[in-house]
Amino acid sequence: MNEDMIAKLKENVIQGRKTQDDEGIDEDLTGPGVVELTQQALDANIPVAVIIKEGLTAGMQVVGEKFSTKEYFIPDMLASAEAVGAAMDIAKPYLEVSGGSTNGKFAIATVKGDIHDIGKNIVAILLKGAGYEVHDLGIDVPTEKIVEFVRTEKPDYLGLSALLTTTMVVMGEVADALKQAGLREQVKVLIGGAAVSIEYAQEIGADAYCADGFEAIKQMEAFQTA
Amino acid sequence: MRLGKMLIIGERINASNKSVGQALANGDKEFLQNLAKAQADAGAAFIDVNAGAATDWAGSSTALMEWLIDVVQEVTEKPLCIDSDDPAVVQAALKRYRGETVMINSVNAEPERLNSIGRLALERKTSLVALVMRDGGIPRTVEERLDAADAIMTHLVGLGVKEEQVYFDPLVLPISVDSTQGLITLKTIAGIKARYPSAKTVMGLSNISYGLPNRRMINRAFMVMSAAMGLDAAIMDPLDAKAMSLARVADMLTGEDLACKKYIKAHRKGLLVE
């Protein structure tokens, strides 16, 4: 019974059905969506950790695979991530009661001089759906503000985004400023965006280059098990 | 040669494209010249030139842009669309460019940049692409975009720039992320044309299809829909022969091709691809 509920939850994540009113990829799929199923599972006293891990996260993993093989496109991925994000909002109070925690604190910003936010927003939605506590610092964020956030809020991860070759260089400035403030070792810096490459990540001493949000999740999981 | 009403600005020479970025980093003149020529031959009215950030060998973004202008001018006399948001780079590029007709791409409603780039446009009598946004990102609504257009036009007219020099960019956000954005762009075009009949509108088409399959099909359809709203120019890939054909169709369907002469001429020359 419980297993059946979790399997249904996972399937609805894969289909991107946030609520019972949403159309899935398989048109015949009806009934409760991710939000309703999460509530039902909690009401049935299924441990919140099981719901998140075997339902939500397992579903998103499949979405990530389908996205990387180009079977899924951005709208598919966003629908699933938003469904999981909504489910996490429902699960959060239960998570706190059970003493469980999120996967970590993740701050994300588009660097100074760059106002592009689409890629950043997608990554933020995706990571929230993956169980991270996401803090979106916005676009055109001054380096000092990012450093200050790392100092006071102590995120585990810092994601930096830039679309342009002219603003990409600011990522290096952020890394340097963190180093100067003595904060570089306390946070993993991940960078991404159209102009950015793995070579550039190495050049500025970032901890990882991520081509998309799923790669960011993989990288952070690798940091956790390292 | 002007094929029709819809002005096609060739988008291919842009540093954010990986292979172009590579060519700029390596100083690969031949690659860039081939790209310029191919676009000119395909009927682009303007060639957009975006050099991006400085490379190791060029030292500064200004030096790189000057080099790129020289490289492109060696193979084509097509007017250039100088693509940079840095007034110093734009100024240097205008100095380097030998031709008469030129377009600056771009400014937004930020007063400082409007001042410096507006003055350059005034001096050189260039066309000027103006993004309908203020600081702090792309406005999500039609009203905010039209407000930004008002602020820009008031400022530019104050400097002495003429309404017809201004090409407003209504801004395009990916439909894959927000399904209302197609209509918002279309309504913004119509709104701008209603408020400023002598001003022009221009936009890059390909942003609309980001994150979706069959992108070129979406770009082409969006171009035709935008033409119906009054779009005057498209920053797009002129090497997409189907899109170029549809631009001629759009001219005809919006009454810009008297007695369908240009359309039929294009057909006789074998330029139309179904």
Short mmCIF file of N, CA, C and O in Angstrom, two decimals, chain B residues 160-253:
data_model
loop_
_atom_site.label_atom_id
_atom_site.label_comp_id
_atom_site.label_asym_id
_atom_site.label_seq_id
_atom_site.Cartn_x
_atom_site.Cartn_y
_atom_site.Cartn_z
N GLY B 160 18.49 65.23 -29.01
CA GLY B 160 18.45 65.65 -30.41
C GLY B 160 18.37 64.48 -31.38
O GLY B 160 18.37 64.66 -32.60
N VAL B 161 18.31 63.27 -30.86
CA VAL B 161 18.18 62.09 -31.72
C VAL B 161 16.76 62.08 -32.30
O VAL B 161 15.80 62.43 -31.63
N LYS B 162 16.65 61.68 -33.56
CA LYS B 162 15.33 61.66 -34.21
C LYS B 162 14.62 60.34 -33.94
O LYS B 162 15.26 59.29 -33.84
N GLU B 163 13.29 60.43 -33.88
CA GLU B 163 12.49 59.24 -33.59
C GLU B 163 12.82 58.11 -34.56
O GLU B 163 12.91 56.94 -34.17
N GLU B 164 13.01 58.46 -35.83
CA GLU B 164 13.23 57.38 -36.82
C GLU B 164 14.61 56.72 -36.72
O GLU B 164 14.85 55.71 -37.36
N GLN B 165 15.50 57.30 -35.92
CA GLN B 165 16.80 56.64 -35.70
C GLN B 165 16.69 55.49 -34.71
O GLN B 165 17.59 54.67 -34.60
N VAL B 166 15.58 55.45 -33.97
CA VAL B 166 15.48 54.51 -32.86
C VAL B 166 14.81 53.20 -33.29
O VAL B 166 13.72 53.21 -33.84
N TYR B 167 15.50 52.11 -33.04
CA TYR B 167 14.95 50.77 -33.22
C TYR B 167 14.69 50.18 -31.83
O TYR B 167 15.63 49.79 -31.15
N PHE B 168 13.43 50.14 -31.43
CA PHE B 168 13.12 49.56 -30.13
C PHE B 168 13.16 48.04 -30.19
O PHE B 168 12.61 47.43 -31.11
N ASP B 169 13.81 47.45 -29.21
CA ASP B 169 13.79 45.99 -29.07
C ASP B 169 12.77 45.64 -27.98
O ASP B 169 12.97 45.97 -26.81
N PRO B 170 11.66 44.98 -28.36
CA PRO B 170 10.59 44.69 -27.39
C PRO B 170 10.96 43.64 -26.35
O PRO B 170 10.25 43.44 -25.39
N LEU B 171 12.07 42.94 -26.57
CA LEU B 171 12.63 41.91 -25.70
C LEU B 171 11.88 40.58 -25.80
O LEU B 171 10.66 40.54 -25.82
N VAL B 172 12.65 39.55 -25.86
CA VAL B 172 12.11 38.20 -26.04
C VAL B 172 12.63 37.30 -24.94
O VAL B 172 13.83 37.19 -24.75
N LEU B 173 11.73 36.67 -24.22
CA LEU B 173 12.13 35.68 -23.21
C LEU B 173 11.66 34.30 -23.68
O LEU B 173 10.66 34.19 -24.38
N PRO B 174 12.39 33.26 -23.28
CA PRO B 174 12.04 31.92 -23.77
C PRO B 174 10.62 31.49 -23.39
O PRO B 174 10.21 31.62 -22.24
N ILE B 175 9.92 30.99 -24.36
CA ILE B 175 8.55 30.51 -24.13
C ILE B 175 8.60 29.22 -23.29
O ILE B 175 7.62 28.87 -22.63
N SER B 176 9.75 28.55 -23.28
CA SER B 176 9.87 27.29 -22.53
C SER B 176 9.82 27.52 -21.03
O SER B 176 9.52 26.63 -20.26
N VAL B 177 10.11 28.74 -20.62
CA VAL B 177 10.18 29.04 -19.20
C VAL B 177 8.89 29.71 -18.72
O VAL B 177 8.49 29.59 -17.57
N ASP B 178 8.25 30.45 -19.62
CA ASP B 178 7.03 31.19 -19.25
C ASP B 178 6.16 31.29 -20.50
O ASP B 178 6.48 32.02 -21.44
N SER B 179 5.05 30.58 -20.48
CA SER B 179 4.25 30.46 -21.71
C SER B 179 3.51 31.74 -22.09
O SER B 179 2.91 31.83 -23.15
N THR B 180 3.57 32.78 -21.25
CA THR B 180 2.90 34.04 -21.61
C THR B 180 3.83 34.96 -22.41
O THR B 180 3.38 35.99 -22.92
N GLN B 181 5.11 34.61 -22.51
CA GLN B 181 6.08 35.57 -23.03
C GLN B 181 5.97 35.85 -24.54
O GLN B 181 6.34 36.93 -24.99
N GLY B 182 5.46 34.90 -25.30
CA GLY B 182 5.31 35.14 -26.73
C GLY B 182 4.37 36.31 -26.98
O GLY B 182 4.70 37.28 -27.67
N LEU B 183 3.20 36.24 -26.37
CA LEU B 183 2.20 37.30 -26.55
C LEU B 183 2.67 38.62 -25.97
O LEU B 183 2.37 39.69 -26.51
N ILE B 184 3.41 38.56 -24.86
CA ILE B 184 3.89 39.81 -24.24
C ILE B 184 4.81 40.55 -25.22
O ILE B 184 4.69 41.76 -25.41
N THR B 185 5.69 39.82 -25.89
CA THR B 185 6.57 40.45 -26.87
C THR B 185 5.74 41.01 -28.04
O THR B 185 5.95 42.14 -28.47
N LEU B 186 4.79 40.22 -28.54
CA LEU B 186 3.99 40.67 -29.68
C LEU B 186 3.20 41.94 -29.33
O LEU B 186 3.14 42.89 -30.11
N LYS B 187 2.62 41.95 -28.14
CA LYS B 187 1.83 43.13 -27.73
C LYS B 187 2.74 44.34 -27.52
O LYS B 187 2.32 45.47 -27.73
N THR B 188 3.97 44.08 -27.06
CA THR B 188 4.91 45.19 -26.88
C THR B 188 5.26 45.82 -28.24
O THR B 188 5.31 47.05 -28.35
N ILE B 189 5.44 44.99 -29.25
CA ILE B 189 5.73 45.53 -30.59
C ILE B 189 4.58 46.43 -31.03
O ILE B 189 4.78 47.58 -31.45
N ALA B 190 3.35 45.91 -30.91
CA ALA B 190 2.18 46.68 -31.33
C ALA B 190 2.08 47.99 -30.54
O ALA B 190 1.79 49.05 -31.10
N GLY B 191 2.35 47.92 -29.24
CA GLY B 191 2.27 49.11 -28.38
C GLY B 191 3.27 50.17 -28.79
O GLY B 191 2.96 51.37 -28.83
N ILE B 192 4.49 49.73 -29.09
CA ILE B 192 5.53 50.68 -29.49
C ILE B 192 5.16 51.34 -30.81
O ILE B 192 5.27 52.56 -30.98
N LYS B 193 4.69 50.53 -31.78
CA LYS B 193 4.32 51.08 -33.09
C LYS B 193 3.17 52.08 -32.95
O LYS B 193 3.09 53.06 -33.70
N ALA B 194 2.26 51.83 -32.02
CA ALA B 194 1.13 52.76 -31.82
C ALA B 194 1.62 54.08 -31.23
O ALA B 194 1.17 55.16 -31.62
N ARG B 195 2.54 54.02 -30.28
CA ARG B 195 3.01 55.24 -29.61
C ARG B 195 4.01 56.03 -30.45
O ARG B 195 4.02 57.26 -30.42
N TYR B 196 4.87 55.30 -31.15
CA TYR B 196 5.95 55.97 -31.91
C TYR B 196 5.95 55.48 -33.35
O TYR B 196 6.78 54.64 -33.73
N PRO B 197 5.04 56.00 -34.17
CA PRO B 197 4.90 55.49 -35.54
C PRO B 197 6.16 55.64 -36.38
O PRO B 197 6.39 54.84 -37.29
N SER B 198 7.00 56.62 -36.11
CA SER B 198 8.21 56.76 -36.94
C SER B 198 9.37 55.94 -36.41
O SER B 198 10.36 55.76 -37.12
N ALA B 199 9.28 55.48 -35.19
CA ALA B 199 10.35 54.63 -34.67
C ALA B 199 10.20 53.24 -35.25
O ALA B 199 9.16 52.88 -35.80
N LYS B 200 11.29 52.46 -35.18
CA LYS B 200 11.27 51.10 -35.72
C LYS B 200 11.33 50.09 -34.57
O LYS B 200 11.61 50.45 -33.43
N THR B 201 11.07 48.85 -34.94
CA THR B 201 11.21 47.78 -33.95
C THR B 201 12.14 46.71 -34.51
O THR B 201 12.16 46.44 -35.70
N VAL B 202 12.89 46.10 -33.62
CA VAL B 202 13.85 45.07 -34.02
C VAL B 202 13.95 44.07 -32.88
O VAL B 202 13.76 44.43 -31.72
N MET B 203 14.21 42.82 -33.21
CA MET B 203 14.53 41.89 -32.11
C MET B 203 15.28 40.67 -32.59
O MET B 203 15.22 40.30 -33.76
N GLY B 204 15.99 40.08 -31.64
CA GLY B 204 16.63 38.80 -31.89
C GLY B 204 15.56 37.74 -31.73
O GLY B 204 14.83 37.74 -30.75
N LEU B 205 15.43 36.86 -32.71
CA LEU B 205 14.31 35.92 -32.68
C LEU B 205 14.60 34.68 -31.86
O LEU B 205 13.70 34.10 -31.25
N SER B 206 15.86 34.26 -31.82
CA SER B 206 16.13 32.89 -31.38
C SER B 206 15.92 32.66 -29.89
O SER B 206 15.77 31.52 -29.46
N ASN B 207 15.87 33.73 -29.11
CA ASN B 207 15.64 33.56 -27.67
C ASN B 207 14.30 32.87 -27.38
O ASN B 207 14.17 32.16 -26.39
N ILE B 208 13.34 33.09 -28.24
CA ILE B 208 11.99 32.57 -27.99
C ILE B 208 12.00 31.05 -27.88
O ILE B 208 11.22 30.47 -27.13
N SER B 209 12.90 30.40 -28.61
CA SER B 209 12.82 28.94 -28.72
C SER B 209 13.81 28.21 -27.81
O SER B 209 13.92 26.99 -27.87
N TYR B 210 14.51 28.96 -26.97
CA TYR B 210 15.49 28.36 -26.07
C TYR B 210 14.86 27.21 -25.27
O TYR B 210 13.76 27.33 -24.75
N GLY B 211 15.57 26.08 -25.23
CA GLY B 211 15.13 24.95 -24.41
C GLY B 211 14.08 24.07 -25.06
O GLY B 211 13.54 23.19 -24.40
N LEU B 212 13.80 24.28 -26.34
CA LEU B 212 12.78 23.47 -27.02
C LEU B 212 13.37 22.77 -28.25
O LEU B 212 14.37 23.23 -28.80
N PRO B 213 12.73 21.70 -28.68
CA PRO B 213 13.18 21.04 -29.91
C PRO B 213 12.72 21.83 -31.14
O PRO B 213 11.82 22.68 -31.03
N ASN B 214 13.32 21.57 -32.27
CA ASN B 214 12.95 22.20 -33.56
C ASN B 214 12.93 23.72 -33.47
O ASN B 214 11.96 24.37 -33.84
N ARG B 215 14.01 24.26 -32.96
CA ARG B 215 14.04 25.70 -32.66
C ARG B 215 13.79 26.57 -33.88
O ARG B 215 13.13 27.60 -33.79
N ARG B 216 14.36 26.17 -35.01
CA ARG B 216 14.25 27.07 -36.18
C ARG B 216 12.80 27.23 -36.63
O ARG B 216 12.39 28.29 -37.09
N MET B 217 12.02 26.16 -36.46
CA MET B 217 10.60 26.24 -36.82
C MET B 217 9.88 27.28 -35.95
O MET B 217 9.09 28.07 -36.44
N ILE B 218 10.21 27.26 -34.67
CA ILE B 218 9.59 28.22 -33.75
C ILE B 218 10.02 29.65 -34.11
O ILE B 218 9.21 30.58 -34.16
N ASN B 219 11.32 29.81 -34.38
CA ASN B 219 11.84 31.15 -34.72
C ASN B 219 11.15 31.71 -35.96
O ASN B 219 10.79 32.89 -36.02
N ARG B 220 10.97 30.84 -36.95
CA ARG B 220 10.35 31.29 -38.20
C ARG B 220 8.90 31.73 -37.96
O ARG B 220 8.47 32.79 -38.44
N ALA B 221 8.16 30.91 -37.23
CA ALA B 221 6.75 31.25 -36.96
C ALA B 221 6.66 32.55 -36.18
O ALA B 221 5.82 33.41 -36.48
N PHE B 222 7.57 32.72 -35.22
CA PHE B 222 7.54 33.92 -34.39
C PHE B 222 7.85 35.17 -35.23
O PHE B 222 7.28 36.24 -35.01
N MET B 223 8.74 35.00 -36.19
CA MET B 223 9.07 36.13 -37.06
C MET B 223 7.84 36.57 -37.86
O MET B 223 7.55 37.76 -37.97
N VAL B 224 7.10 35.60 -38.39
CA VAL B 224 5.91 35.93 -39.18
C VAL B 224 4.85 36.60 -38.30
O VAL B 224 4.25 37.61 -38.69
N MET B 225 4.64 36.06 -37.11
CA MET B 225 3.66 36.67 -36.20
C MET B 225 4.08 38.09 -35.82
O MET B 225 3.25 39.00 -35.73
N SER B 226 5.38 38.27 -35.60
CA SER B 226 5.89 39.59 -35.21
C SER B 226 5.73 40.59 -36.35
O SER B 226 5.46 41.77 -36.11
N ALA B 227 5.89 40.10 -37.57
CA ALA B 227 5.72 40.98 -38.73
C ALA B 227 4.29 41.53 -38.76
O ALA B 227 4.06 42.70 -39.07
N ALA B 228 3.34 40.69 -38.40
CA ALA B 228 1.95 41.14 -38.39
C ALA B 228 1.73 42.25 -37.36
O ALA B 228 0.84 43.09 -37.52
N MET B 229 2.54 42.26 -36.29
CA MET B 229 2.43 43.29 -35.26
C MET B 229 3.21 44.54 -35.65
O MET B 229 3.14 45.55 -34.95
N GLY B 230 4.00 44.47 -36.71
CA GLY B 230 4.74 45.64 -37.17
C GLY B 230 6.24 45.57 -36.98
O GLY B 230 6.92 46.60 -37.06
N LEU B 231 6.78 44.39 -36.74
CA LEU B 231 8.23 44.29 -36.59
C LEU B 231 8.93 44.74 -37.88
O LEU B 231 8.55 44.33 -38.97
N ASP B 232 9.93 45.60 -37.72
CA ASP B 232 10.62 46.16 -38.89
C ASP B 232 11.91 45.43 -39.23
O ASP B 232 12.37 45.47 -40.36
N ALA B 233 12.53 44.82 -38.22
CA ALA B 233 13.83 44.19 -38.46
C ALA B 233 14.00 43.00 -37.55
O ALA B 233 13.49 42.99 -36.43
N ALA B 234 14.72 42.00 -38.04
CA ALA B 234 14.94 40.79 -37.25
C ALA B 234 16.42 40.48 -37.19
O ALA B 234 17.09 40.47 -38.23
N ILE B 235 16.93 40.26 -35.99
CA ILE B 235 18.29 39.79 -35.83
C ILE B 235 18.20 38.27 -35.85
O ILE B 235 17.64 37.67 -34.94
N MET B 236 18.66 37.67 -36.94
CA MET B 236 18.45 36.24 -37.12
C MET B 236 19.53 35.64 -38.02
O MET B 236 20.43 36.33 -38.46
N ASP B 237 19.38 34.35 -38.26
CA ASP B 237 20.36 33.66 -39.09
C ASP B 237 19.95 33.74 -40.56
O ASP B 237 19.04 33.03 -40.98
N PRO B 238 20.62 34.56 -41.36
CA PRO B 238 20.23 34.69 -42.78
C PRO B 238 20.55 33.43 -43.58
O PRO B 238 20.07 33.28 -44.70
N LEU B 239 21.34 32.53 -42.98
CA LEU B 239 21.64 31.28 -43.69
C LEU B 239 20.49 30.28 -43.58
O LEU B 239 20.52 29.23 -44.21
N ASP B 240 19.46 30.62 -42.81
CA ASP B 240 18.25 29.81 -42.76
C ASP B 240 17.35 30.25 -43.93
O ASP B 240 16.60 31.22 -43.84
N ALA B 241 17.46 29.52 -45.03
CA ALA B 241 16.79 29.93 -46.27
C ALA B 241 15.27 29.92 -46.12
O ALA B 241 14.57 30.74 -46.73
N LYS B 242 14.75 29.03 -45.29
CA LYS B 242 13.30 29.01 -45.08
C LYS B 242 12.83 30.26 -44.35
O LYS B 242 11.79 30.81 -44.67
N ALA B 243 13.62 30.69 -43.38
CA ALA B 243 13.27 31.90 -42.65
C ALA B 243 13.34 33.11 -43.58
O ALA B 243 12.47 34.00 -43.54
N MET B 244 14.35 33.15 -44.45
CA MET B 244 14.48 34.26 -45.38
C MET B 244 13.28 34.28 -46.35
O MET B 244 12.78 35.36 -46.70
N SER B 245 12.85 33.12 -46.77
CA SER B 245 11.69 33.06 -47.66
C SER B 245 10.44 33.56 -46.93
O SER B 245 9.64 34.31 -47.48
N LEU B 246 10.30 33.14 -45.67
CA LEU B 246 9.12 33.56 -44.90
C LEU B 246 9.12 35.06 -44.63
O LEU B 246 8.06 35.67 -44.49
N ALA B 247 10.31 35.65 -44.57
CA ALA B 247 10.36 37.11 -44.39
C ALA B 247 9.73 37.79 -45.61
O ALA B 247 9.01 38.79 -45.48
N ARG B 248 9.97 37.23 -46.80
CA ARG B 248 9.35 37.79 -48.02
C ARG B 248 7.84 37.58 -47.99
O ARG B 248 7.07 38.44 -48.37
N VAL B 249 7.43 36.40 -47.53
CA VAL B 249 6.00 36.10 -47.42
C VAL B 249 5.34 37.07 -46.44
O VAL B 249 4.26 37.62 -46.70
N ALA B 250 6.02 37.30 -45.31
CA ALA B 250 5.47 38.20 -44.29
C ALA B 250 5.31 39.61 -44.85
O ALA B 250 4.29 40.26 -44.63
N ASP B 251 6.30 40.09 -45.60
CA ASP B 251 6.20 41.41 -46.24
C ASP B 251 4.94 41.47 -47.10
O ASP B 251 4.18 42.43 -47.06
N MET B 252 4.75 40.43 -47.89
CA MET B 252 3.62 40.39 -48.82
C MET B 252 2.30 40.38 -48.07
O MET B 252 1.38 41.14 -48.38
N LEU B 253 2.22 39.55 -47.03
CA LEU B 253 0.95 39.40 -46.32
C LEU B 253 0.60 40.62 -45.48
O LEU B 253 -0.56 40.80 -45.10
#
